[in-house]
Coordinates of C-alpha atoms (C1' of nucleotides) in Angstrom, one line a residue:
Chain A
M1 CA 21.8 -9.6 9.3
E2 CA 19.7 -7.0 11.0
E3 CA 18.2 -7.8 14.4
T4 CA 14.7 -7.1 13.3
S5 CA 13.2 -6.6 9.9
A6 CA 13.2 -3.1 8.4
R7 CA 10.6 -4.3 5.9
P8 CA 6.9 -3.8 6.1
G9 CA 5.6 -5.8 8.9
N10 CA 3.7 -9.0 8.4
F11 CA 2.3 -11.5 10.9
I12 CA 5.1 -14.0 10.1
R13 CA 7.8 -11.5 11.0
T14 CA 5.9 -10.7 14.1
I15 CA 6.0 -14.4 15.0
I16 CA 9.7 -14.7 14.3
D17 CA 10.5 -11.5 16.1
G18 CA 8.6 -12.9 19.1
D19 CA 10.5 -16.2 18.9
R20 CA 13.8 -14.5 18.7
K21 CA 12.9 -12.3 21.7
V22 CA 12.5 -15.3 23.9
G23 CA 15.4 -17.0 22.4
K24 CA 13.5 -19.8 20.7
N25 CA 15.7 -21.9 18.4
G26 CA 18.6 -20.0 19.6
G27 CA 17.5 -17.1 17.6
L28 CA 18.0 -19.0 14.4
V29 CA 15.7 -18.8 11.4
V30 CA 15.6 -21.7 9.0
T31 CA 13.0 -21.9 6.4
R32 CA 12.5 -24.1 3.3
F33 CA 10.8 -24.0 -0.1
P34 CA 9.3 -27.4 -0.6
P35 CA 8.0 -27.9 -4.1
E36 CA 6.7 -31.2 -5.4
P37 CA 8.4 -31.8 -8.7
N38 CA 5.1 -32.4 -10.6
G39 CA 4.8 -29.2 -12.6
Y40 CA 6.3 -25.9 -13.3
L41 CA 6.6 -23.1 -10.7
H42 CA 4.2 -20.2 -11.1
I43 CA 3.9 -16.7 -9.7
G44 CA 2.2 -18.0 -6.6
H45 CA 5.3 -20.1 -5.9
A46 CA 7.4 -17.0 -6.5
K47 CA 5.6 -15.4 -3.7
S48 CA 6.5 -18.3 -1.4
I49 CA 10.1 -18.4 -2.6
C50 CA 10.6 -14.7 -2.0
L51 CA 9.0 -15.1 1.4
N52 CA 11.1 -18.1 2.6
F53 CA 14.4 -17.0 1.1
G54 CA 13.7 -13.4 2.0
L55 CA 13.1 -14.3 5.7
A56 CA 16.2 -16.4 5.8
R57 CA 18.2 -13.5 4.2
D58 CA 16.8 -10.8 6.5
Y59 CA 17.2 -12.8 9.7
G60 CA 20.6 -14.1 8.9
G61 CA 19.4 -17.7 8.6
R62 CA 19.2 -20.1 5.7
C63 CA 16.5 -21.4 3.4
H64 CA 16.6 -25.0 2.0
L65 CA 15.3 -26.1 -1.3
R66 CA 13.6 -29.5 -0.7
F67 CA 11.9 -31.5 -3.3
D68 CA 8.8 -33.1 -1.7
D69 CA 9.1 -36.1 -3.9
T70 CA 6.9 -38.6 -2.1
N71 CA 4.6 -39.5 -5.0
P72 CA 6.5 -40.9 -8.0
A73 CA 3.3 -41.3 -9.9
A74 CA 3.2 -37.6 -10.6
E75 CA 6.8 -36.5 -10.5
D76 CA 9.5 -36.1 -13.0
V77 CA 13.1 -34.9 -13.3
E78 CA 12.1 -32.5 -16.0
Y79 CA 10.2 -30.6 -13.2
V80 CA 13.1 -30.7 -10.7
D81 CA 15.4 -29.2 -13.2
S82 CA 12.9 -26.5 -14.2
I83 CA 12.3 -25.7 -10.6
M84 CA 16.0 -25.2 -9.8
D85 CA 16.3 -23.0 -12.8
D86 CA 13.4 -20.9 -11.8
V87 CA 14.5 -20.4 -8.2
R88 CA 18.0 -19.5 -9.4
W89 CA 16.6 -17.2 -12.0
L90 CA 14.6 -15.4 -9.4
G91 CA 17.8 -14.6 -7.7
F92 CA 18.0 -17.0 -4.8
D93 CA 20.6 -19.4 -3.7
W94 CA 20.1 -22.5 -1.5
G95 CA 23.9 -23.1 -1.2
E96 CA 24.6 -26.5 0.1
H97 CA 21.1 -27.0 1.3
L98 CA 19.5 -28.9 -1.6
Y99 CA 17.4 -31.8 -0.2
Y100 CA 14.9 -34.4 -1.3
A101 CA 12.3 -35.9 0.9
S102 CA 13.2 -39.2 -0.8
D103 CA 16.6 -39.0 0.9
Y104 CA 14.7 -39.5 4.2
F105 CA 12.8 -42.6 3.2
E106 CA 14.8 -44.9 5.3
R107 CA 14.7 -42.7 8.3
L108 CA 11.0 -42.2 7.9
Y109 CA 10.5 -45.9 7.7
Q110 CA 12.4 -46.6 10.8
W111 CA 10.3 -44.0 12.6
A112 CA 7.2 -45.7 11.3
E113 CA 8.3 -49.0 12.8
Q114 CA 8.9 -47.1 16.0
L115 CA 5.3 -45.9 15.9
V116 CA 4.1 -49.4 15.3
L117 CA 6.1 -50.6 18.3
A118 CA 4.6 -47.9 20.4
G119 CA 1.1 -49.1 19.3
K120 CA 0.5 -45.8 17.5
A121 CA 0.2 -47.2 14.0
F122 CA -1.4 -50.2 12.3
V123 CA -1.7 -51.9 9.0
C124 CA -5.2 -51.5 7.5
E125 CA -6.7 -53.5 4.6
L126 CA -9.8 -51.5 4.1
T127 CA -10.3 -50.6 0.4
P128 CA -10.4 -46.9 -0.4
D129 CA -14.2 -47.1 -0.7
E130 CA -14.5 -48.8 2.6
Q131 CA -12.2 -46.3 4.2
R132 CA -14.3 -43.5 2.9
A133 CA -17.3 -45.1 4.5
Y134 CA -15.5 -45.6 7.8
R135 CA -14.2 -42.1 7.8
G136 CA -17.5 -40.6 8.7
T137 CA -18.5 -37.1 7.6
L138 CA -18.0 -33.5 8.6
T139 CA -20.7 -33.9 11.2
E140 CA -20.5 -37.5 12.2
P141 CA -17.6 -39.3 13.7
G142 CA -16.0 -42.2 11.8
K143 CA -15.8 -45.9 12.8
N144 CA -12.8 -47.8 13.8
S145 CA -11.2 -49.9 11.1
P146 CA -11.7 -53.6 11.9
F147 CA -7.9 -53.9 11.5
R148 CA -7.2 -51.3 14.1
D149 CA -6.6 -53.7 17.0
R150 CA -4.0 -55.9 15.5
S151 CA -1.1 -56.8 17.7
V152 CA 2.1 -54.9 17.5
E153 CA 3.8 -58.0 16.3
E154 CA 1.4 -58.5 13.5
N155 CA 1.6 -54.9 12.5
L156 CA 5.3 -54.9 12.4
D157 CA 5.4 -58.1 10.4
L158 CA 2.9 -56.7 7.9
L159 CA 4.6 -53.4 7.6
R160 CA 7.9 -55.2 6.8
R161 CA 6.3 -57.3 4.3
M162 CA 4.6 -54.2 2.7
R163 CA 8.1 -52.8 2.3
A164 CA 9.4 -56.1 1.0
G165 CA 6.9 -56.1 -1.7
E166 CA 4.8 -59.0 -0.7
F167 CA 1.6 -57.3 -1.3
P168 CA 0.1 -55.8 -4.5
D169 CA -0.4 -52.1 -4.9
G170 CA -3.1 -50.7 -2.8
A171 CA -3.6 -53.9 -0.8
K172 CA -2.7 -52.4 2.5
V173 CA -1.8 -49.1 4.0
L174 CA -0.1 -48.1 7.3
R175 CA -2.3 -45.8 9.4
A176 CA -1.6 -43.8 12.4
K177 CA -3.8 -44.7 15.4
I178 CA -5.2 -41.4 16.6
G179 CA -8.9 -41.8 16.8
M180 CA -11.9 -41.8 14.4
A181 CA -14.0 -39.2 16.3
S182 CA -12.0 -36.2 15.8
P183 CA -13.9 -33.3 14.3
N184 CA -10.8 -32.7 12.2
L185 CA -11.0 -35.3 9.5
N186 CA -7.3 -35.2 9.0
L187 CA -6.8 -36.8 12.3
R188 CA -9.1 -39.8 11.7
D189 CA -6.4 -42.5 11.6
P190 CA -4.5 -40.9 8.6
I191 CA -2.6 -43.0 6.2
M192 CA 1.1 -42.9 6.5
Y193 CA 2.2 -45.3 3.8
R194 CA 0.6 -46.7 0.7
I195 CA 1.9 -49.5 -1.6
K196 CA 2.7 -48.0 -5.0
R197 CA 5.0 -49.5 -7.5
F198 CA 6.4 -46.6 -9.4
H199 CA 9.8 -45.9 -10.6
H200 CA 11.1 -43.0 -8.5
H201 CA 13.3 -40.5 -10.2
R202 CA 15.9 -40.7 -7.3
T203 CA 15.3 -43.9 -5.4
G204 CA 14.6 -46.0 -8.5
D205 CA 12.8 -49.2 -7.6
R206 CA 14.1 -49.5 -4.1
W207 CA 10.8 -48.7 -2.6
C208 CA 7.3 -49.9 -3.3
I209 CA 5.8 -48.1 -0.3
Y210 CA 5.8 -44.3 -0.3
P211 CA 5.1 -42.0 2.6
M212 CA 2.0 -39.6 2.5
Y213 CA 2.5 -35.9 2.7
D214 CA 1.6 -35.5 6.4
W215 CA 3.9 -38.2 7.5
A216 CA 6.8 -37.1 5.4
H217 CA 6.6 -33.4 5.5
G218 CA 6.9 -32.4 9.1
L219 CA 9.5 -35.0 9.8
S220 CA 11.5 -33.8 6.8
D221 CA 11.3 -30.3 8.3
A222 CA 12.4 -31.7 11.6
I223 CA 15.4 -33.6 10.1
E224 CA 16.6 -30.4 8.5
G225 CA 16.2 -28.3 11.6
I226 CA 13.6 -26.1 10.0
T227 CA 12.5 -23.4 12.5
H228 CA 9.5 -22.0 10.7
S229 CA 7.7 -24.2 8.2
I230 CA 5.7 -21.8 6.1
C231 CA 2.9 -23.1 4.0
T232 CA -0.4 -22.1 2.5
L233 CA -3.8 -21.8 4.3
E234 CA -5.2 -25.0 3.1
F235 CA -2.7 -26.8 5.4
E236 CA -4.0 -25.1 8.4
A237 CA -6.2 -28.1 9.3
H238 CA -3.1 -30.4 8.9
R239 CA -1.1 -28.6 11.5
P240 CA -2.5 -30.7 14.4
L241 CA -1.3 -33.8 12.5
Y242 CA 2.0 -32.1 11.7
D243 CA 2.4 -31.7 15.4
W244 CA 1.1 -35.1 16.4
F245 CA 3.6 -37.1 14.4
I246 CA 6.5 -35.1 15.7
E247 CA 5.3 -35.4 19.3
Q248 CA 5.2 -39.2 19.0
L249 CA 8.9 -39.2 18.4
P250 CA 10.7 -38.1 21.5
G251 CA 13.8 -36.0 20.9
V252 CA 12.8 -34.9 17.5
H253 CA 13.2 -31.2 16.7
H254 CA 9.8 -29.5 16.4
P255 CA 9.4 -26.8 13.7
Q256 CA 6.5 -24.4 13.9
Q257 CA 4.1 -24.5 10.9
V258 CA 2.8 -21.1 9.9
E259 CA 0.2 -20.6 7.2
F260 CA -0.3 -17.7 4.9
A261 CA -2.7 -16.9 2.1
R262 CA -1.7 -18.1 -1.3
L263 CA -1.5 -15.7 -4.2
N264 CA -4.4 -15.3 -6.6
L265 CA -4.0 -13.0 -9.6
D266 CA -7.0 -11.9 -11.7
Y267 CA -7.5 -12.9 -15.3
T268 CA -5.4 -16.0 -15.0
V269 CA -5.3 -19.5 -13.3
L270 CA -2.8 -20.5 -10.8
S271 CA -3.5 -24.1 -10.1
K272 CA -1.0 -26.7 -11.4
R273 CA -3.9 -28.9 -12.7
M274 CA -5.2 -26.1 -14.9
L275 CA -1.8 -25.0 -16.0
I276 CA -1.0 -28.6 -17.1
E277 CA -4.2 -28.7 -18.9
L278 CA -3.3 -25.5 -20.9
V279 CA 0.0 -27.1 -21.9
T280 CA -1.1 -30.6 -22.8
G281 CA -4.3 -29.2 -24.5
K282 CA -2.0 -27.0 -26.6
H283 CA -3.8 -23.8 -25.6
V284 CA -0.4 -22.3 -25.2
S285 CA 3.0 -23.1 -26.7
G286 CA 4.3 -24.6 -23.5
W287 CA 5.1 -24.0 -19.9
D288 CA 7.2 -21.0 -21.0
D289 CA 4.6 -19.5 -23.2
P290 CA 4.8 -15.7 -22.5
R291 CA 1.2 -15.7 -21.6
M292 CA 1.5 -18.3 -18.9
P293 CA 1.7 -17.2 -15.2
T294 CA 4.6 -19.5 -14.7
I295 CA 8.0 -18.3 -13.8
A296 CA 9.3 -19.7 -17.0
G297 CA 6.5 -17.8 -18.8
F298 CA 7.3 -14.5 -17.2
R299 CA 11.0 -15.1 -17.9
R300 CA 10.2 -15.8 -21.6
R301 CA 7.9 -12.8 -21.7
G302 CA 10.8 -10.6 -20.6
Y303 CA 9.9 -9.9 -17.0
T304 CA 12.9 -9.3 -14.8
P305 CA 13.6 -11.2 -11.6
E306 CA 13.9 -7.9 -9.9
S307 CA 10.3 -7.0 -10.9
I308 CA 8.9 -10.2 -9.6
R309 CA 10.7 -9.8 -6.3
D310 CA 9.4 -6.3 -6.0
F311 CA 5.9 -7.6 -6.8
A312 CA 6.2 -10.2 -4.0
E313 CA 7.3 -7.5 -1.7
R314 CA 4.5 -5.2 -2.6
I315 CA 1.6 -7.6 -2.3
G316 CA 2.6 -8.5 1.2
V317 CA 1.9 -11.6 3.3
A318 CA -1.3 -12.1 5.2
K319 CA -4.0 -14.7 6.1
A320 CA -6.9 -13.2 4.2
D321 CA -7.8 -14.7 0.9
S322 CA -7.2 -12.2 -1.8
V323 CA -7.0 -11.6 -5.5
V324 CA -4.3 -9.3 -6.7
D325 CA -4.8 -7.0 -9.6
T326 CA -2.5 -8.0 -12.5
G327 CA -2.0 -4.2 -12.8
M328 CA 0.2 -4.5 -9.8
L329 CA 2.7 -6.8 -11.5
E330 CA 2.6 -4.6 -14.6
A331 CA 3.5 -1.6 -12.4
C332 CA 6.5 -3.5 -11.1
I333 CA 8.0 -4.3 -14.5
R334 CA 7.3 -0.8 -15.8
E335 CA 9.0 0.7 -12.9
D336 CA 12.0 -1.6 -13.3
L337 CA 12.4 -1.1 -17.0
N338 CA 11.7 2.6 -16.9
T339 CA 15.2 3.3 -15.8
K340 CA 16.9 0.4 -17.7
A341 CA 15.5 0.2 -21.1
K342 CA 16.8 2.1 -24.1
R343 CA 14.3 4.1 -26.0
V344 CA 14.0 3.1 -29.7
A345 CA 11.4 3.2 -32.4
C346 CA 9.1 0.5 -33.9
V347 CA 6.2 1.1 -36.2
H348 CA 3.7 -1.7 -35.5
D349 CA 1.1 -1.0 -38.2
P350 CA 2.7 1.0 -40.9
L351 CA 1.1 3.8 -42.9
R352 CA 3.1 5.4 -45.7
V353 CA 3.8 9.1 -45.5
V354 CA 5.3 11.0 -48.5
I355 CA 6.9 14.4 -47.7
E356 CA 6.1 16.2 -50.9
N357 CA 8.4 19.0 -50.4
Y358 CA 11.4 16.9 -49.3
P359 CA 13.8 16.1 -52.2
E360 CA 13.7 12.7 -53.7
G361 CA 16.8 10.7 -53.0
Q362 CA 17.9 13.0 -50.1
T363 CA 18.7 11.5 -46.8
E364 CA 19.8 13.1 -43.5
E365 CA 20.3 11.9 -40.0
F366 CA 19.2 12.9 -36.6
E367 CA 20.9 12.3 -33.4
A368 CA 18.5 10.5 -31.1
P369 CA 19.4 9.7 -27.5
Y370 CA 18.7 6.2 -26.2
F371 CA 17.5 7.7 -23.0
P372 CA 16.1 11.2 -23.6
D373 CA 15.4 11.9 -19.9
D374 CA 19.2 11.7 -19.3
P375 CA 21.0 11.7 -22.7
P376 CA 24.5 10.9 -21.5
K377 CA 23.3 7.8 -19.6
M378 CA 23.0 5.6 -22.6
G379 CA 24.4 7.5 -25.6
H380 CA 22.6 7.9 -28.9
R381 CA 22.3 6.6 -32.4
M382 CA 21.6 8.3 -35.7
L383 CA 18.1 8.1 -37.3
P384 CA 17.9 8.3 -41.0
F385 CA 15.3 10.5 -42.5
S386 CA 14.0 10.6 -46.1
R387 CA 11.1 11.5 -48.3
E388 CA 9.0 8.4 -47.6
L389 CA 8.3 7.5 -44.1
W390 CA 6.3 4.9 -42.0
I391 CA 4.2 6.2 -39.2
E392 CA 1.8 4.3 -37.0
R393 CA -1.6 3.9 -38.6
E394 CA -3.3 4.8 -35.4
D395 CA -1.5 8.1 -35.3
F396 CA -3.6 9.4 -38.2
M397 CA -7.4 10.1 -38.1
E398 CA -9.4 11.5 -40.9
A399 CA -12.0 12.9 -38.5
P400 CA -10.3 13.2 -35.2
P401 CA -12.3 13.7 -32.1
K402 CA -11.5 16.5 -29.8
G403 CA -8.5 15.9 -27.7
F404 CA -6.7 13.9 -30.5
Y405 CA -3.5 15.7 -31.1
R406 CA -1.7 13.5 -33.6
L407 CA -2.0 13.8 -37.4
A408 CA -5.1 14.7 -39.3
P409 CA -5.9 16.4 -42.6
G410 CA -4.6 19.9 -42.4
K411 CA -3.0 19.3 -39.0
E412 CA 0.6 19.3 -37.9
V413 CA 2.5 17.0 -35.7
R414 CA 6.2 16.7 -34.6
L415 CA 8.1 13.7 -35.9
R416 CA 10.2 12.7 -32.9
F417 CA 13.8 14.1 -33.1
S418 CA 12.9 15.5 -36.5
Y419 CA 10.7 18.0 -38.3
V420 CA 7.2 19.1 -37.9
I421 CA 5.0 17.9 -40.8
K422 CA 1.6 18.8 -42.0
C423 CA -0.9 16.5 -43.7
T424 CA -2.0 17.9 -47.0
G425 CA -3.5 14.8 -48.6
V426 CA -5.1 11.5 -48.0
I427 CA -4.9 8.7 -50.5
K428 CA -7.3 5.8 -50.3
D429 CA -7.7 2.5 -52.1
D430 CA -11.0 1.4 -53.8
A431 CA -12.3 0.1 -50.6
G432 CA -11.9 3.5 -49.0
K433 CA -9.0 2.5 -46.8
V434 CA -6.3 5.0 -46.2
V435 CA -3.1 3.8 -47.9
E436 CA -1.0 6.8 -47.9
L437 CA -0.6 10.3 -46.6
R438 CA 0.8 13.3 -48.4
C439 CA 2.5 15.8 -46.2
T440 CA 4.9 18.7 -46.2
Y441 CA 7.6 19.4 -43.7
D442 CA 8.7 22.6 -42.2
P443 CA 12.5 22.8 -42.6
E444 CA 12.7 25.4 -39.8
T445 CA 11.6 23.0 -37.2
K446 CA 14.6 20.7 -37.0
N447 CA 15.5 20.8 -33.4
A448 CA 13.4 23.9 -33.0
N449 CA 9.9 25.0 -32.4
P450 CA 8.1 26.8 -35.2
K451 CA 9.3 30.3 -35.6
D452 CA 5.9 31.9 -35.6
G453 CA 5.1 30.4 -32.2
R454 CA 2.6 27.8 -33.6
K455 CA 1.9 25.2 -31.0
I456 CA 2.4 21.7 -32.1
G457 CA 0.2 19.3 -30.3
G458 CA 1.8 15.9 -30.4
T459 CA 4.9 14.0 -31.3
I460 CA 4.8 10.7 -33.1
H461 CA 7.4 8.1 -33.9
W462 CA 8.4 7.3 -37.5
L463 CA 10.8 5.4 -39.7
S464 CA 12.4 6.0 -43.0
V465 CA 10.9 3.5 -45.5
A466 CA 14.2 3.1 -47.2
H467 CA 16.1 2.4 -44.0
A468 CA 13.6 0.6 -41.8
Q469 CA 14.0 -3.1 -41.1
K470 CA 11.1 -5.5 -41.0
A471 CA 10.7 -7.4 -37.7
E472 CA 8.2 -9.6 -36.1
V473 CA 6.4 -8.2 -33.1
R474 CA 4.4 -10.3 -30.7
L475 CA 1.7 -8.7 -28.6
F476 CA 0.3 -10.5 -25.6
D477 CA -2.8 -9.9 -23.8
R478 CA -4.4 -11.5 -20.8
L479 CA -4.9 -15.2 -21.3
F480 CA -8.6 -15.1 -20.1
T481 CA -11.4 -12.8 -20.6
V482 CA -12.8 -12.8 -17.2
P483 CA -11.2 -11.9 -13.8
A484 CA -11.8 -15.3 -12.3
P485 CA -11.7 -18.0 -15.0
A486 CA -11.4 -20.7 -12.4
G487 CA -14.3 -19.4 -10.3
D488 CA -17.2 -20.4 -12.4
K489 CA -18.9 -23.6 -11.2
E490 CA -20.9 -24.2 -14.4
R491 CA -18.3 -23.4 -17.0
N492 CA -14.9 -24.8 -17.6
F493 CA -12.1 -22.3 -17.3
K494 CA -10.9 -23.0 -20.8
E495 CA -14.2 -21.5 -22.1
F496 CA -12.9 -18.1 -21.0
L497 CA -9.7 -18.3 -22.9
N498 CA -9.0 -15.0 -24.7
P499 CA -8.9 -15.7 -28.4
N500 CA -6.8 -12.5 -28.9
S501 CA -4.3 -13.2 -26.2
L502 CA -1.6 -13.5 -28.9
V503 CA -1.3 -11.2 -31.9
V504 CA 1.7 -11.5 -34.2
L505 CA 2.6 -8.5 -36.3
K506 CA 4.6 -9.7 -39.3
D507 CA 4.8 -6.3 -41.0
A508 CA 6.2 -4.2 -38.2
Y509 CA 9.3 -2.1 -38.8
V510 CA 12.1 -1.2 -36.5
E511 CA 14.9 1.2 -36.8
P512 CA 18.0 0.0 -38.6
S513 CA 20.2 -0.4 -35.5
L514 CA 17.8 -3.0 -34.1
S515 CA 18.4 -5.7 -36.6
S516 CA 21.5 -6.7 -34.8
I517 CA 20.2 -6.3 -31.2
E518 CA 21.2 -9.3 -29.1
P519 CA 18.6 -11.8 -27.9
G520 CA 17.4 -11.3 -24.4
A521 CA 17.7 -7.5 -24.6
R522 CA 14.9 -5.3 -23.4
V523 CA 14.0 -2.0 -25.0
Q524 CA 11.2 0.5 -24.8
F525 CA 9.5 1.2 -28.2
E526 CA 8.6 4.8 -27.5
R527 CA 5.0 5.4 -27.1
K528 CA 4.3 1.7 -27.2
G529 CA 5.7 -0.3 -24.4
Y530 CA 8.6 -2.4 -23.2
Y531 CA 9.7 -5.3 -25.4
F532 CA 12.0 -8.3 -25.1
V533 CA 14.0 -9.7 -27.9
D534 CA 12.9 -13.3 -27.8
P535 CA 15.9 -15.5 -26.9
I536 CA 14.6 -18.6 -28.7
D537 CA 12.9 -17.4 -31.9
S538 CA 15.1 -14.5 -32.8
K539 CA 17.6 -15.3 -35.5
P540 CA 20.7 -13.3 -36.4
G541 CA 19.5 -10.3 -38.3
A542 CA 15.9 -11.2 -37.6
P543 CA 14.9 -10.3 -34.1
V544 CA 11.5 -11.2 -32.7
F545 CA 10.1 -8.7 -30.3
S546 CA 7.8 -9.7 -27.5
R547 CA 5.8 -7.0 -25.8
I548 CA 6.4 -7.4 -22.1
V549 CA 3.9 -4.7 -21.1
P550 CA 2.4 -1.7 -22.9
L551 CA 3.1 1.8 -21.7
R552 CA 0.4 3.4 -19.7
D553 CA -1.8 5.1 -22.1
S554 CA -4.1 7.9 -21.0
W555 CA -5.2 8.6 -24.4
A556 CA -6.6 5.1 -24.9
K557 CA -8.3 5.5 -21.5
Q558 CA -9.7 8.9 -22.4
S559 CA -10.9 7.9 -25.9
K560 CA -12.4 4.6 -24.8
G561 CA -13.9 5.7 -21.5
G562 CA -15.6 8.6 -23.2
K563 CA -14.8 10.9 -20.3
Chain B
rA1 C1' -24.2 -28.4 9.7
rG2 C1' -18.7 -30.6 13.0
rG3 C1' -13.8 -28.5 12.8
rG4 C1' -10.3 -24.8 11.3
rG5 C1' -9.5 -19.8 9.3
rC6 C1' -10.6 -14.9 7.5
rG7 C1' -13.5 -10.1 7.0
rU8 C1' -9.5 -2.3 7.3
rC9 C1' -10.4 2.5 0.6
rG10 C1' -12.1 -0.3 -6.3
rC11 C1' -7.3 -4.1 -5.6
rC12 C1' -3.3 -5.5 -2.1
rA13 C1' -2.0 -4.2 2.9
rA14 C1' 0.1 -1.8 7.9
rG15 C1' -1.9 -0.7 12.6
rU16 C1' -4.4 -3.4 17.4
rG17 C1' -7.0 0.5 23.7
rG18 C1' -5.7 6.9 22.4
rU19 C1' -8.3 8.4 18.2
rA20 C1' -6.9 4.9 10.2
rA21 C1' 0.7 3.8 7.1
rG22 C1' 2.0 2.6 2.3
rG23 C1' 1.5 0.6 -2.7
rC24 C1' -1.5 -0.3 -7.2
rA25 C1' -5.7 1.8 -9.5
rG26 C1' -8.4 6.4 -10.0
rC27 C1' -9.0 11.9 -10.2
rG28 C1' -7.1 17.1 -10.7
rG29 C1' -2.9 20.2 -12.0
rG30 C1' 2.6 21.6 -13.5
rU31 C1' 6.9 19.9 -16.5
rU32 C1' 7.8 17.2 -21.0
rC33 C1' 10.0 16.6 -28.9
rU34 C1' 7.4 9.5 -25.6
rG35 C1' -0.9 11.3 -24.4
rG36 C1' 5.7 7.6 -21.2
rU37 C1' 8.5 9.5 -17.2
rU38 C1' 8.6 13.0 -13.3
rC39 C1' 6.5 16.5 -9.9
rC40 C1' 2.4 18.6 -6.8
rG41 C1' -2.4 17.9 -4.9
rC42 C1' -7.0 14.8 -4.0
rC43 C1' -8.7 9.9 -2.8
rA44 C1' -11.6 5.3 4.4
rU45 C1' -14.9 10.7 10.2
rC46 C1' -14.1 5.2 9.1
rC47 C1' -12.0 -0.3 10.0
rG48 C1' -18.5 -6.8 7.9
rA49 C1' -23.1 -5.6 11.3
rA50 C1' -25.4 -4.9 16.0
rG51 C1' -24.9 -4.6 21.1
rG52 C1' -21.6 -4.2 25.5
rU53 C1' -17.0 -2.9 28.5
rU54 C1' -14.1 1.7 28.8
rC55 C1' -12.8 8.7 29.8
rG56 C1' -11.8 6.6 25.0
rA57 C1' -12.3 0.6 20.7
rU58 C1' -10.7 -1.0 14.1
rC59 C1' -8.2 -3.1 18.1
rC60 C1' -11.4 -6.3 24.5
rC61 C1' -16.4 -9.2 25.2
rU62 C1' -21.2 -11.0 23.1
rU63 C1' -24.3 -12.2 19.2
rC64 C1' -25.2 -12.0 14.1
rC65 C1' -23.8 -11.9 8.8
rG66 C1' -20.5 -13.1 4.8
rC67 C1' -16.4 -15.7 2.5
rC68 C1' -12.5 -19.6 2.4
rC69 C1' -10.5 -24.5 3.7
rC70 C1' -11.2 -29.8 5.5
rU71 C1' -14.7 -36.2 4.0
rA72 C1' -7.8 -37.9 -2.2
rC73 C1' -4.0 -44.9 -0.8
rC74 C1' -2.4 -35.8 -4.0
rA75 C1' 0.7 -32.2 -2.1

RNA sequence: AGGGGCGUCGCCAAGUGGUAAGGCAGCGGGUUCUGGUUCCGCCAUCCGAAGGUUCGAUCCCUUCCGCCCCUACCA
C-alpha cells in the first residue's frame, strides 16, 4: 500500500520505484511465481515466492501463481498440488490469479501462425544432432538450416500438420527466424515448438506439439499483464529472446524481465535433479524428509512459515552469486520460537541418579513455569520429584575439565526448579561404564540458594524415574558433510551424504505432561533445543519429537574449540 | 576464446562523487535456577588490482585479475 518500500533496498525495488516515478504500467506492479510442476519446491523457491508476493504486497499490486506446464514429459499433478500447498503454507495467497501456461496453448499457437505468416518462423527438419552441428559454437557463428527458406505457405501447411499429428515425435520443429550469427546462442533460430506425444495433466491429448520455454514464458507474462517478470540469473541471456518474441507481435503488452541471483545454501543441494535423486534413491524418506531443503521438508521439520519469510527478508536480493550460511536460517527459527515455545524437559540420554538421603517412596511436586522469562505468559505445570531421577549423561563427568560446571564426583549442581544435589558416588558396570550416580540433596535449597552462601555452578534438567514417559526423539544434522556437495567435479554429491544426519533416540524420557501433547506443537526442551511433535508419526500417548534446531551452545563450542 | 553478468567484513547485504548501514557468525563483559534468552561493548582507514579524472571516488574512465551463466526438440 505504501508509496515506496520501507524495506531494505534492493535493485529490483529500485527499478520498480523508477518505473512508478515515470508512471510506467500506470504505477501497477504485477508479478508472478511460475514453477514448473516437475518437482517439489525448495528453499530457493521460497526466496522467489517471498520476493514476488512480497513486492506485490508492498506495492499494492498482485502476484500470480502460474504453472509453467509446457513439458508434459516431466510434469505431474502431484507436483502442482504440492506446490499450491507449499505456497499457501508459506503464507501467500494468489487469490483468483491461478494460471497455467497450458491454458494459453491455443493463443500461443495462433501467434505462432502469425509469425509464420510474417516470415519470422519456419518448420525445420534437422535432427537434434544436425541442429547441434548447425548451431555453431561460442566463438563461431552457426549455419542456416537448409529448411530456413521454405515459403510461408509451406511453413503454414507444415505447422498445421504438425499440430494435426501428421508427423512422428521429433520429426519436425518450428523455429523462429532470427539469425544464426548471433553471439548469443539463444538467438540462433531458437525452437518454438516440438512434437511430443505425452498426455498432459490438463490438456490431455489435445496437443502433440508443445511450446518451448522461451516462446511460452514471455507471452504468458504478456497475456497476464505482468509488469515485472522476475527470474534467476541464468535467464539473463534469454532476455533478448524474451523481448524479441514480444516485439514481433504488435500490440502485445511487454513485461520487463529482471534477473536476480538464486539462493545457494551451504551443506545442502538445491537443484531439482539432485533432490529427486535423493528421493528416488531412498537416501531420504521422501520429499518431506525433515533433512530435505524442500519447503515440505522444513515444514515437516517444524520450521515456521514466519521464520522462512524472515530468512528470505534477511538474505536480501542481489545479482552476485552467493552461498548463504545455514546458520542464518537457524538463527531465524530460533528467534521465532524463542518467544513462542513452551519450555519443558526431556532427558535424551538418561543416566540414573539415586538421592540417598531422600525417603524411598516419597514424592513431591515443584511448580515449573512454561516460560520462565515471563511466567504469567504461558502458565506452569507441576514437576514430580522422587528418590530416583534421570539426568542427561553428558551432564556428568568423572574427570571434568576446567570450566565444566555440571555434575562431577564431590560436586554440586542445581536441579532445575528443584534442589541442589551433590554427587557422592559413581557406580560402574564391568566394562567401566557409569551406570548410576549416588547423590545427596540439600533440603534447604528448594527455591532458595544455599544458606551458607555456597555458589552453585550450573543447573541441569532432570526427570523423576517413576513419572517420566518414554518418547522417541529424532535428531537431525546437516545432510552433507561438506559445504558444497554439488561443487565437486570429480565426486558425485551423494558421496558426501552425512551418515549421521539422522539419529533416533528410542530411550529418551519426557515429563509426564508431554505424553498428551498435540501433534504439530513446538516446544523448547530446556538446554537442548526446539522440537516439533511430528504430525505424522506421533500416536496418541506416544509423541515423536523432531529436533528443529539445537539451542546455541557456548559450552560445546568452548570444550570442542579448546579455547 | 564470442556473448551476457558479477566482484563491499568469515557469510549475506545497503550505499554509489563527499569521505563504508544492517543482519548472521565471532570476540569481550553484565544479568540469568536454561553454558538459552537478554543487555552492553568490540568487529572493513577500507569497498578484486593497478592507473587516470576530480578539491575529493567504493561509487566516473581505462586496463588487468578472478568467478558465474550461455552450444538441451528442459525450464
